[in-house]
CSV table of C-alpha atoms in Angstrom, one decimal:
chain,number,residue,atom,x,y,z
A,1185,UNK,CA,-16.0,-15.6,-4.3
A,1186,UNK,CA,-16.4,-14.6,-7.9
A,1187,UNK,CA,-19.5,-17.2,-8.2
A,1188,UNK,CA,-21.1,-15.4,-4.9
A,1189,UNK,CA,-20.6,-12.2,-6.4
A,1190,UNK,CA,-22.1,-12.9,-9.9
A,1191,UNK,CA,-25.3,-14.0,-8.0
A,1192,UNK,CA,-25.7,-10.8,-5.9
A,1193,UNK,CA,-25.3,-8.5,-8.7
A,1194,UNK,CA,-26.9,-10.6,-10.8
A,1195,UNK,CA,-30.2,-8.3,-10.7
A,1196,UNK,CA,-28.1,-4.6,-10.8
A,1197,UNK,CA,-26.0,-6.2,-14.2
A,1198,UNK,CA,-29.4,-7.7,-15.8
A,1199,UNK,CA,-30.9,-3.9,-15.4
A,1200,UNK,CA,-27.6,-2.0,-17.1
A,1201,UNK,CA,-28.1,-4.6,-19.7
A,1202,UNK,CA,-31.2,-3.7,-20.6
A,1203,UNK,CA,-30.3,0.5,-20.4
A,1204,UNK,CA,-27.9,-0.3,-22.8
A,1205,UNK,CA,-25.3,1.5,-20.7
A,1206,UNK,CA,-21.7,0.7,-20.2
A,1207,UNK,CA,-20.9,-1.4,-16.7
A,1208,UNK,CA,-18.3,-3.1,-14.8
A,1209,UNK,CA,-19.1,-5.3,-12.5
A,1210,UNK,CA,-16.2,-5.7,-9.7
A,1211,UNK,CA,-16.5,-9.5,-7.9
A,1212,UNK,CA,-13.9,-8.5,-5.1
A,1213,UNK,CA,-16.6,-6.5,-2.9
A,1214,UNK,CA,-19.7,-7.0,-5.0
A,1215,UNK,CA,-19.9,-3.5,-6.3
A,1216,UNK,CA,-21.1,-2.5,-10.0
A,1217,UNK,CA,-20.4,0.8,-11.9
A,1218,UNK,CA,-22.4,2.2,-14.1
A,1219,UNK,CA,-21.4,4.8,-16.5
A,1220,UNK,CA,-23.6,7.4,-17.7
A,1221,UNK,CA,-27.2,6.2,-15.6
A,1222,UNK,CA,-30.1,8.6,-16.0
A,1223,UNK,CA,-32.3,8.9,-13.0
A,1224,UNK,CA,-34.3,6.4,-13.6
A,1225,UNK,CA,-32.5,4.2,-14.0
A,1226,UNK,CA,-30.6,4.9,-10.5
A,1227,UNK,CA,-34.0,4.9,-8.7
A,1228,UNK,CA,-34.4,1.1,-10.3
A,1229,UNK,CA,-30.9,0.2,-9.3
A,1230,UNK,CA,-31.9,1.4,-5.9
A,1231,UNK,CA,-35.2,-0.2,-5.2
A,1232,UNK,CA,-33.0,-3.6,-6.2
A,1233,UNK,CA,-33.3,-6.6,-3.0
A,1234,UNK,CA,-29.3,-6.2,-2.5
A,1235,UNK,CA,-28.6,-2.9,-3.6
A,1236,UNK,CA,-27.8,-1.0,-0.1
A,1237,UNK,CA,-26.4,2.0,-1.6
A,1238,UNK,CA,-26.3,3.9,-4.9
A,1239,UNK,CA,-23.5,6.7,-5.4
A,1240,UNK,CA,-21.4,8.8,-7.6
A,1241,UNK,CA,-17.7,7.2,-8.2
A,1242,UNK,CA,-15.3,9.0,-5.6
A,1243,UNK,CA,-12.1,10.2,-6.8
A,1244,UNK,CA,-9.0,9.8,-4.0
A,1245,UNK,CA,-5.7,12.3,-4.6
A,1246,UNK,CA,-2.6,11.1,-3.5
A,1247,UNK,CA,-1.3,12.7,-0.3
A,1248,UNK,CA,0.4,15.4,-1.2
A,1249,UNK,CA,4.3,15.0,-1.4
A,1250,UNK,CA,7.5,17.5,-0.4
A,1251,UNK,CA,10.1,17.2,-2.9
A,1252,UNK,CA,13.6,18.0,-1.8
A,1253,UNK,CA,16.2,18.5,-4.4
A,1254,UNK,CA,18.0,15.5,-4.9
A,1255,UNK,CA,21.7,15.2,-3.9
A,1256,UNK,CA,23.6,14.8,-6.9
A,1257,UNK,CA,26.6,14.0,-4.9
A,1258,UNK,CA,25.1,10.8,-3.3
A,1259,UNK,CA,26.7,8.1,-5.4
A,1260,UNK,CA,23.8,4.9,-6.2
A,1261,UNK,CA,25.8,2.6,-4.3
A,1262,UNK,CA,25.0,4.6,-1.3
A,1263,UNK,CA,22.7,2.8,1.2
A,1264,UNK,CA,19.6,5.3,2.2
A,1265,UNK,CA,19.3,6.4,5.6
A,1266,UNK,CA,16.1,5.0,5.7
A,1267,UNK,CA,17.3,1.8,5.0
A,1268,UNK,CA,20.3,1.7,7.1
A,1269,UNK,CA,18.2,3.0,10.0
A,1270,UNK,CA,15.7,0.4,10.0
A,1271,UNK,CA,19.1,-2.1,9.6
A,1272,UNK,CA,17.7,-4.1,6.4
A,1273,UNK,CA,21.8,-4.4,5.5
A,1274,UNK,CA,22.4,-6.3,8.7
A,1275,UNK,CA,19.5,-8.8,7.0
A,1276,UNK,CA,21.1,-8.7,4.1
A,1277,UNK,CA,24.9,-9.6,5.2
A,1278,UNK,CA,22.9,-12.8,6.6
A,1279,UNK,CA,21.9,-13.5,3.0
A,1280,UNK,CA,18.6,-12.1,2.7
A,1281,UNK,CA,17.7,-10.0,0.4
A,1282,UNK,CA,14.1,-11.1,0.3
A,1283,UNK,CA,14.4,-13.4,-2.4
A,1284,UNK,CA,11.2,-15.7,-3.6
A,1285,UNK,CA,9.3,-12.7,-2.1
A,1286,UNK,CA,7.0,-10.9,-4.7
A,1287,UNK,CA,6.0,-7.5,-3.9
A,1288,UNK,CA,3.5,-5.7,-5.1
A,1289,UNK,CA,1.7,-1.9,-5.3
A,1290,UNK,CA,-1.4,-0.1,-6.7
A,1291,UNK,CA,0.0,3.1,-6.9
A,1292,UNK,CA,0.8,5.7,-10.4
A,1293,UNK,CA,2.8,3.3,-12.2
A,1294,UNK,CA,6.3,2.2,-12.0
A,1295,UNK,CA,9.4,3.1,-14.9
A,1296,UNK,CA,9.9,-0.7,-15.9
A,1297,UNK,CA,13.3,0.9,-17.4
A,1298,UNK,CA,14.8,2.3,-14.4
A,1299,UNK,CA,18.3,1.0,-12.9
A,1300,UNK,CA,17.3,0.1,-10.0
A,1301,UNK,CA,14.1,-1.9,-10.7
A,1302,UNK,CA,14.4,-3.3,-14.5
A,1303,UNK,CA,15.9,-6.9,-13.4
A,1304,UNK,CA,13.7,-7.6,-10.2
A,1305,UNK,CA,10.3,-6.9,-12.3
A,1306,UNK,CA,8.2,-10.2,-12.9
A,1307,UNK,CA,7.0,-10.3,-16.0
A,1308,UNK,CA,4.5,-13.1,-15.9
A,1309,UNK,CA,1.2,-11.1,-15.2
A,1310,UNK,CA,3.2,-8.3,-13.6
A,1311,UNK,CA,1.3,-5.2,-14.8
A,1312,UNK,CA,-2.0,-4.1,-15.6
A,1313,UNK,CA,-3.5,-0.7,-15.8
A,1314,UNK,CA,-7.3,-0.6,-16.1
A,1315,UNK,CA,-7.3,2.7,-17.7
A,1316,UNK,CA,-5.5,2.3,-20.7
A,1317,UNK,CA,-4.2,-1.4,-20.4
A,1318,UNK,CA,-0.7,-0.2,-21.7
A,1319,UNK,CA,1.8,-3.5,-22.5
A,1320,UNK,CA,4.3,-2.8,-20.5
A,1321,UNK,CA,5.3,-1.0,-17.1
A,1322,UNK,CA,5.2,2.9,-16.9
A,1323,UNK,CA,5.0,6.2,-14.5
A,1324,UNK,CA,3.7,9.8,-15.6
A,1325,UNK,CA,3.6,10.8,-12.2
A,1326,UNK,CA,6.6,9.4,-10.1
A,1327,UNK,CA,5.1,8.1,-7.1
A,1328,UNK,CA,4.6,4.9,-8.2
A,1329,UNK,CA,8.5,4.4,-8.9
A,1330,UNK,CA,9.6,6.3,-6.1
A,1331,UNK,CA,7.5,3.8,-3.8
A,1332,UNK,CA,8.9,0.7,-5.5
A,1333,UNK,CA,12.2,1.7,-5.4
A,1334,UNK,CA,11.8,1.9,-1.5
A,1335,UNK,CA,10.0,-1.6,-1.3
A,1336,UNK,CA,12.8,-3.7,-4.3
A,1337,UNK,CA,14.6,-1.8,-5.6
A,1338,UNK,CA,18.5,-1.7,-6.0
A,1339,UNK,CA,21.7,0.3,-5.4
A,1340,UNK,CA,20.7,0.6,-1.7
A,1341,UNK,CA,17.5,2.8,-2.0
A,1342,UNK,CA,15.1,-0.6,-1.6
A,1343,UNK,CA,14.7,-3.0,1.7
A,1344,UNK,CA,14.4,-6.0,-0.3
A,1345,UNK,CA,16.1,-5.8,-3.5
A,1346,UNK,CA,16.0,-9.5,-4.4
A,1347,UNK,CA,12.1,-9.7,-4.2
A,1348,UNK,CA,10.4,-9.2,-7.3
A,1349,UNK,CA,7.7,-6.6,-7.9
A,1350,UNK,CA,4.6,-6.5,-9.7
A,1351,UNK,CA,2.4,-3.4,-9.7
A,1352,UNK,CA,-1.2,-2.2,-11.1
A,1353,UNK,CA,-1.9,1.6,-11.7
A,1354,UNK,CA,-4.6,2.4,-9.5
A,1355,UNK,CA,-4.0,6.3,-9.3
A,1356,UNK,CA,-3.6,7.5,-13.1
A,1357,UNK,CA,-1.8,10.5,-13.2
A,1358,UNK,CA,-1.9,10.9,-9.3
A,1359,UNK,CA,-6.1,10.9,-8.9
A,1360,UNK,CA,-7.2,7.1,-8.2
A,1361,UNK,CA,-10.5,6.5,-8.9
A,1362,UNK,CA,-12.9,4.0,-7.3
A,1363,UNK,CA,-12.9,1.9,-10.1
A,1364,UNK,CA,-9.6,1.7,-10.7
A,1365,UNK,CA,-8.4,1.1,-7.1
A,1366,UNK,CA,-11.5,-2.0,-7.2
A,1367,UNK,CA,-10.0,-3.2,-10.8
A,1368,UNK,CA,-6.7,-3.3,-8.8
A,1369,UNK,CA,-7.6,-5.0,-6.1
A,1370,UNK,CA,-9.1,-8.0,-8.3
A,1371,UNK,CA,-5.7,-7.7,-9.9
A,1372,UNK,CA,-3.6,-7.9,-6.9
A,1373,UNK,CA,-5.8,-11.1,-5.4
A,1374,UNK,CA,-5.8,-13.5,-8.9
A,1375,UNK,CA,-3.0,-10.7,-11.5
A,1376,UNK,CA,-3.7,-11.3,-14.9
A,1377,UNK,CA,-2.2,-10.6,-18.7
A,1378,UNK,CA,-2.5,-6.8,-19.4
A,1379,UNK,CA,-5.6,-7.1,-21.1
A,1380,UNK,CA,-7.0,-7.8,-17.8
A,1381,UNK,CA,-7.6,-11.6,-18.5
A,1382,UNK,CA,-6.1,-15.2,-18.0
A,1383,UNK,CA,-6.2,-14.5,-14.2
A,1384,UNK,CA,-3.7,-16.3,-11.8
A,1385,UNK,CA,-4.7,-16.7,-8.3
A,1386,UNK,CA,-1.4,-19.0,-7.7
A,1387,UNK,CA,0.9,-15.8,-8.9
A,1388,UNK,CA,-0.2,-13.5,-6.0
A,1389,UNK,CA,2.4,-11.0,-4.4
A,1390,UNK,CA,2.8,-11.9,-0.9
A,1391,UNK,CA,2.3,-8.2,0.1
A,1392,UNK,CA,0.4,-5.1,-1.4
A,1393,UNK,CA,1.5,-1.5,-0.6
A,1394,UNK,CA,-0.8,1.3,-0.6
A,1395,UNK,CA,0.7,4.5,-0.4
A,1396,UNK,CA,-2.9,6.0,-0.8
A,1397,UNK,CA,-6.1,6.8,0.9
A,1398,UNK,CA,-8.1,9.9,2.5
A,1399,UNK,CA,-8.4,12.4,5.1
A,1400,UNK,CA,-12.0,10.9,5.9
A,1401,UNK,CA,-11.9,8.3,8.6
A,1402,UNK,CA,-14.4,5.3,9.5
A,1403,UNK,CA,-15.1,4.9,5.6
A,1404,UNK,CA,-15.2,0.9,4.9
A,1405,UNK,CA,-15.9,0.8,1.2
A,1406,UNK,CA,-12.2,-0.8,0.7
A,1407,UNK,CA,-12.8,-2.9,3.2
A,1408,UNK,CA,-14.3,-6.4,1.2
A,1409,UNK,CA,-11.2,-6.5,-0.8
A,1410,UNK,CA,-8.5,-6.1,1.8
A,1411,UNK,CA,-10.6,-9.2,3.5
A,1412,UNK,CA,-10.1,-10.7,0.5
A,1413,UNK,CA,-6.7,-10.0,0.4
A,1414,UNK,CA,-6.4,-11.6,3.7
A,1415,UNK,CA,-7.7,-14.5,2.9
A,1416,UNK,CA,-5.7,-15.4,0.0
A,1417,UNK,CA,-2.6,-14.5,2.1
A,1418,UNK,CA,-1.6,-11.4,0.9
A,1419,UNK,CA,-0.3,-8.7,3.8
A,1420,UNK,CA,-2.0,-4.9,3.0
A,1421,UNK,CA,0.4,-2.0,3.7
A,1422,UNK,CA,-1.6,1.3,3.8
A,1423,UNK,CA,0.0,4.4,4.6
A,1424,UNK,CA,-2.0,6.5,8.0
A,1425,UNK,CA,-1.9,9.8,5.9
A,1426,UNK,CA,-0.2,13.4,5.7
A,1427,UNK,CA,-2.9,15.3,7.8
A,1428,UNK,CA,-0.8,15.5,11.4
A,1429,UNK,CA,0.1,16.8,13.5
A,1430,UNK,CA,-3.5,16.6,15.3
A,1431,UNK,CA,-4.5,13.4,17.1
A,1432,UNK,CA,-7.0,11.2,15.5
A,1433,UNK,CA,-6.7,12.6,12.0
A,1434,UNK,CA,-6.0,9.2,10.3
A,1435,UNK,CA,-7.5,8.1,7.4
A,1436,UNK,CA,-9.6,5.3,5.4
A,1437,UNK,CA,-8.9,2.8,4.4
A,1438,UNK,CA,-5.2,3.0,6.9
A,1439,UNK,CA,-7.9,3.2,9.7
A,1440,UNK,CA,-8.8,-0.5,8.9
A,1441,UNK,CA,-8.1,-3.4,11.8
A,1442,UNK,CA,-7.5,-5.8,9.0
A,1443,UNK,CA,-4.3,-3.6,7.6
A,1444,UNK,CA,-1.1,-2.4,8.9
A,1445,UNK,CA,-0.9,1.1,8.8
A,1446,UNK,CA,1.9,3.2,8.9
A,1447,UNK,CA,3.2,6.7,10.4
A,1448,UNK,CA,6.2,8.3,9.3
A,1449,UNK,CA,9.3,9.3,11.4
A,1450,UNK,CA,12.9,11.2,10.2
A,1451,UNK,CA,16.5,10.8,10.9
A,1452,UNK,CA,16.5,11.1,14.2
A,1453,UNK,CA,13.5,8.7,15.3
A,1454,UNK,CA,10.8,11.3,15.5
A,1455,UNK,CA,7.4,11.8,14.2
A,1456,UNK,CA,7.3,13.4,11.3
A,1457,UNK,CA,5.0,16.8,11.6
A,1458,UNK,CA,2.7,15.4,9.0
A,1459,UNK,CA,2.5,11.8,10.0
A,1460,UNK,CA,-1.7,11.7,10.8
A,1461,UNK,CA,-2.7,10.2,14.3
A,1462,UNK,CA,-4.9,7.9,15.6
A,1463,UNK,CA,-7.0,6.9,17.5
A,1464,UNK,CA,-9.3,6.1,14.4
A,1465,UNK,CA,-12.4,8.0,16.1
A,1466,UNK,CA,-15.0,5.7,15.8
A,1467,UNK,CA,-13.4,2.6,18.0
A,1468,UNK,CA,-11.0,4.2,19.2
A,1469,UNK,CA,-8.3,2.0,17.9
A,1470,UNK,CA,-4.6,2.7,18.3
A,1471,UNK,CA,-3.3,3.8,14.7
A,1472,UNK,CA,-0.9,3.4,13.1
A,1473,UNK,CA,0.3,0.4,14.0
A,1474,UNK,CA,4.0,0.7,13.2
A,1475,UNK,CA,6.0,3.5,11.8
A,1476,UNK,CA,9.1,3.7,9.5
A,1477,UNK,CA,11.1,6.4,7.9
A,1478,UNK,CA,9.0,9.1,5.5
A,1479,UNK,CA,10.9,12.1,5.6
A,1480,UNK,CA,13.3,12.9,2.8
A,1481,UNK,CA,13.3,9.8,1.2
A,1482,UNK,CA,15.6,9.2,-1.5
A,1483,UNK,CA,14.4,6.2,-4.3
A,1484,UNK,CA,14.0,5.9,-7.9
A,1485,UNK,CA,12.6,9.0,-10.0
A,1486,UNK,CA,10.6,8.5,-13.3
A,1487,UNK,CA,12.0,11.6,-15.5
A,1488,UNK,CA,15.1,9.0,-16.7
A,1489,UNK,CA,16.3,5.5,-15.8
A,1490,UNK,CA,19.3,7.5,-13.8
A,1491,UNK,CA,17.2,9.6,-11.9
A,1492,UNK,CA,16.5,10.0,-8.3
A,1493,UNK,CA,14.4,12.1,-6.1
A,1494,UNK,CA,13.6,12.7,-3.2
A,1495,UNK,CA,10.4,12.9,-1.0
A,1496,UNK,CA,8.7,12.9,2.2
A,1497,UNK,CA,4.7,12.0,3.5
A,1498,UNK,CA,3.8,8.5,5.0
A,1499,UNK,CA,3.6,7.1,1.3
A,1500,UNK,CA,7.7,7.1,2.2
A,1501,UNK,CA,7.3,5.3,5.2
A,1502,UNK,CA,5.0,2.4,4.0
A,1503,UNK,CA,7.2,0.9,1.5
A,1504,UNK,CA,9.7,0.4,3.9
A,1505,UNK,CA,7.2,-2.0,5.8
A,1506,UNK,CA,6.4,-4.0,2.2
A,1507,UNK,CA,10.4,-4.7,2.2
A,1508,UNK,CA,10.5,-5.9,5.6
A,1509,UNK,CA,7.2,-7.8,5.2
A,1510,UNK,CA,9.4,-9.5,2.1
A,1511,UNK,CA,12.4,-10.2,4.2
A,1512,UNK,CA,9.8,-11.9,6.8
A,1513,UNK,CA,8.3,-14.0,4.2
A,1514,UNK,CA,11.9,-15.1,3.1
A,1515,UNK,CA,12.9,-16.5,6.8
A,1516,UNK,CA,9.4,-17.5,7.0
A,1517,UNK,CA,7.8,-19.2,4.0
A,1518,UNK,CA,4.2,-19.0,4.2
A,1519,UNK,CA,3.8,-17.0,7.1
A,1520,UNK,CA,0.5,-15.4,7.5
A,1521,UNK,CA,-0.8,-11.9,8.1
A,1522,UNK,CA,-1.1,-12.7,12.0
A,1523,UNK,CA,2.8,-14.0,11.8
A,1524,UNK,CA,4.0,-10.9,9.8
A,1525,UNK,CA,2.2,-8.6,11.8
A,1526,UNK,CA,3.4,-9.9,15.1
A,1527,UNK,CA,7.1,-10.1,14.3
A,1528,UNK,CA,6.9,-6.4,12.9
A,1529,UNK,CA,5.2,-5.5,16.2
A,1530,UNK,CA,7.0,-7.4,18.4
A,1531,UNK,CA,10.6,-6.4,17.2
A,1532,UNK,CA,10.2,-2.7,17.0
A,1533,UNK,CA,12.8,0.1,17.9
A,1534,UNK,CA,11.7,2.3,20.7
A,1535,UNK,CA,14.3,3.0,22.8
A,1536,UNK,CA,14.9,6.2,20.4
A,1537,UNK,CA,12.2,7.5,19.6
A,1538,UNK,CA,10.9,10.9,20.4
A,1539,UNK,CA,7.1,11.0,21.0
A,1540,UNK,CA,5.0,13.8,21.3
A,1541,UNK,CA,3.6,15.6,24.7
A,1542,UNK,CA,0.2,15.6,22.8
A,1543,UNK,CA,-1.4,12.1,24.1
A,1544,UNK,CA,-3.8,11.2,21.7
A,1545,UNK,CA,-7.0,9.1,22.8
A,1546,UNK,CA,-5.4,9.4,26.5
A,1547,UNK,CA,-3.0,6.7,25.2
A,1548,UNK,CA,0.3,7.4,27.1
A,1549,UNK,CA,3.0,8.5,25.0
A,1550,UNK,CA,6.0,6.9,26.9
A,1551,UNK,CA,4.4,3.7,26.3
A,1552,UNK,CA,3.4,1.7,23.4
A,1553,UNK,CA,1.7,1.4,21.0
A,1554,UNK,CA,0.2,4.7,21.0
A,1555,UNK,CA,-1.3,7.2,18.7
A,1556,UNK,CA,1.8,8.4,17.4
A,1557,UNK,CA,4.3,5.8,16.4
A,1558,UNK,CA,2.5,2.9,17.2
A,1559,UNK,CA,4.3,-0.4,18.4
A,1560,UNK,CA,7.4,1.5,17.3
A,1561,UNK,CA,9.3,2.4,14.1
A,1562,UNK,CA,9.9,-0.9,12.4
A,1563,UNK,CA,13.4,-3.0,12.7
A,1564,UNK,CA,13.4,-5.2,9.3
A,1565,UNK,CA,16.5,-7.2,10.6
A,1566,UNK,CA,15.0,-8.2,13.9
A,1567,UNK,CA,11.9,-8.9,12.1
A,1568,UNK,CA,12.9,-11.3,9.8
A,1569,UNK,CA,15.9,-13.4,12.5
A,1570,UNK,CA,13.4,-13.2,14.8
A,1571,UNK,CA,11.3,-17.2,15.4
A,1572,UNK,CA,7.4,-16.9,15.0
A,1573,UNK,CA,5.9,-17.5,18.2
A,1574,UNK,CA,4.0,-21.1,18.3
């Protein structure tokens, strides 16, 4: 892949060369950045044989998150709601915990330090943040280590607190930047030392979790390197996006067929008001594809190693499907993205759920999947006992 790439940027690196301007060339979906190009030099760049496009580096926010004030009474040996509910302890009392799973997400950061995720972090090429390419593991915003602590972390807050995790700061300070999400997902596929070098293919997570993404749907500029996460085995998580309750208001790159994208539901097994819709408008494809519990989520906080907090938006609700795609990968060894995906869709909770009358791409709510929840919300027990179909 990286060989391919080299040879069709080849022309677009040769021309930055000779500007003398600053470039990165990113071999995971043949894209190049230039910093600083005067006009001229983008009219060159776009008159190249395999240029298709030239534009400005977008910027994508984090959904925006509802904090609830943490209760301090909750003791950390507590198991979360969200956990319980989606019955990861009945997986666990059957010994799995999701260990020899690594787990992974391109997110703010995580807080290496914290209690609950300090002894499941891997340290061999475990980290990297292309921005600063800091040493060791770290969160100035707090969605990163809220996420992780959902996915691996300990006390009862994570679905698969055996696994280890591995992460790469894709959304500095909560903005994540073209180039930063594309340096990530080159990380993720083949991680490296901090520096950004001695890649490893053979130390890839088993599943990325992407608790990011936009209100614009139908946009495929992610789309090369989630194929190319697919192909080296790696599961992608992407979260459908805060912008419900309409229908058909899911975003990019959660709009993808090659991803499983996720909807958020509360307590009580229905659809959280923000959770976005499908059907992603241009197919018409049923999204998302499972859901999983997003509102009020307690996990790890990033102000202290003790601290908790709590949130809601479908960045809650993905991490719960990167823990059960860990507990999968522990009953099943090798299993591929076809495997995973089928045993999440096939062993779904439905019977109490609580859809909508709004039915969204004239997709019947009372059946499923639909636009809503999609298959259903996610069962990580039943997902991981249950035997891959042949």
């Amino acid at each position: 892949m990286q060989a391919e790439s080299a040879i069709v940027t080849a022309d677009a690196v040769e021309l930055a060369k000779a500007a003398g301007v600053e470039y990165t060339a990113y071999w995971i979906a043949q894209y190049v950045y230039v910093k600083g190009a005067s006009k001229e030099l983008v009219n060159q760049l776009a008159a190249l044989r395999n240029v298709v496009s030239v534009a400005p580096v977008e910027v994508y926010k984090l959904p925006e998150l509802v904090e609830v004030p943490a209760d301090l009474s909750v003791q950390n040996s507590t198991v979360e709601w969200g956990i319980n509910i989606v019955d990861a302890p009945k997986a666990w009392a059957r010994g799995n915990k999701g260990k020899g799973s690594v787990v992974s997400s391109i997110d703010t950061g995580v807080r290496l330090t914290h209690e609950t995720l300090q002894a499941n972090f891997r340290s061999a090429n475990g980290w990297y943040e292309p921005s600063t390419k800091s040493k060791l593991p770290n969160d100035r915003h707090g969605h990163g280590t809220h996420v992780t602590g959902t996915i691996a972390g300990l006390n009862g807050i994570g679905v698969a607190p055996e696994a280890k995790w591995i992460a790469c700061v894709g959304c500095p300070a909560g903005s994540c930047p073209q180039t930063d999400l594309l340096a990530c997902a080159q990380y993720i596929t083949c991680p490296t030392d901090t520096d950004g070098n001695n890649p490893d293919c053979k130390l890839a997570p088993h599943v990325v979790n992407n608790s990011w993404g936009s209100n614009q749907n139908g946009n495929t500029w992610y789309e090369a390197a989630i194929l190319a996460w697919r192909k080296a085995g790696i599961v992608p998580v992407f979260s459908n996006g805060n912008a419900g309750p309409n229908c058909g208001t899911v975003g990019s790159p959660g709009d993808s067929p090659s991803v499983i994208g996720v909807g958020a539901t509360d307590s009580v097994d229905a659809l959280a008001s923000f959770s976005s819709k499908g059907p992603e408008p241009l197919q018409k494809r049923i999204k998302p594809d499972v859901s999983a519990p997003g509102r009020s989520i307690r996990s790890a906080g990033s102000a202290s190693d003790t601290a908790y907090a709590t949130f809601s938006g479908t960045s809650m609700a993905a991490p719960h499907v990167a823990g059960a795609v860990a507990l999968i990968v522990n009953a099943n060894p090798g299993a591929t993205y076809e495997t995973v995906y089928k045993l999440l869709a096939n062993t779904v909770d439905t019977a109490t759920l609580k859809p909508s009358t709004a039915n969204c791409g004239g997709v019947d709510n009372s059946k499923y999947p639909n636009n809503d929840f999609g298959y259903g919300r996610i069962n990580a027990n039943k997902a991981s006992t249950t035997k891959p179909a042949c």
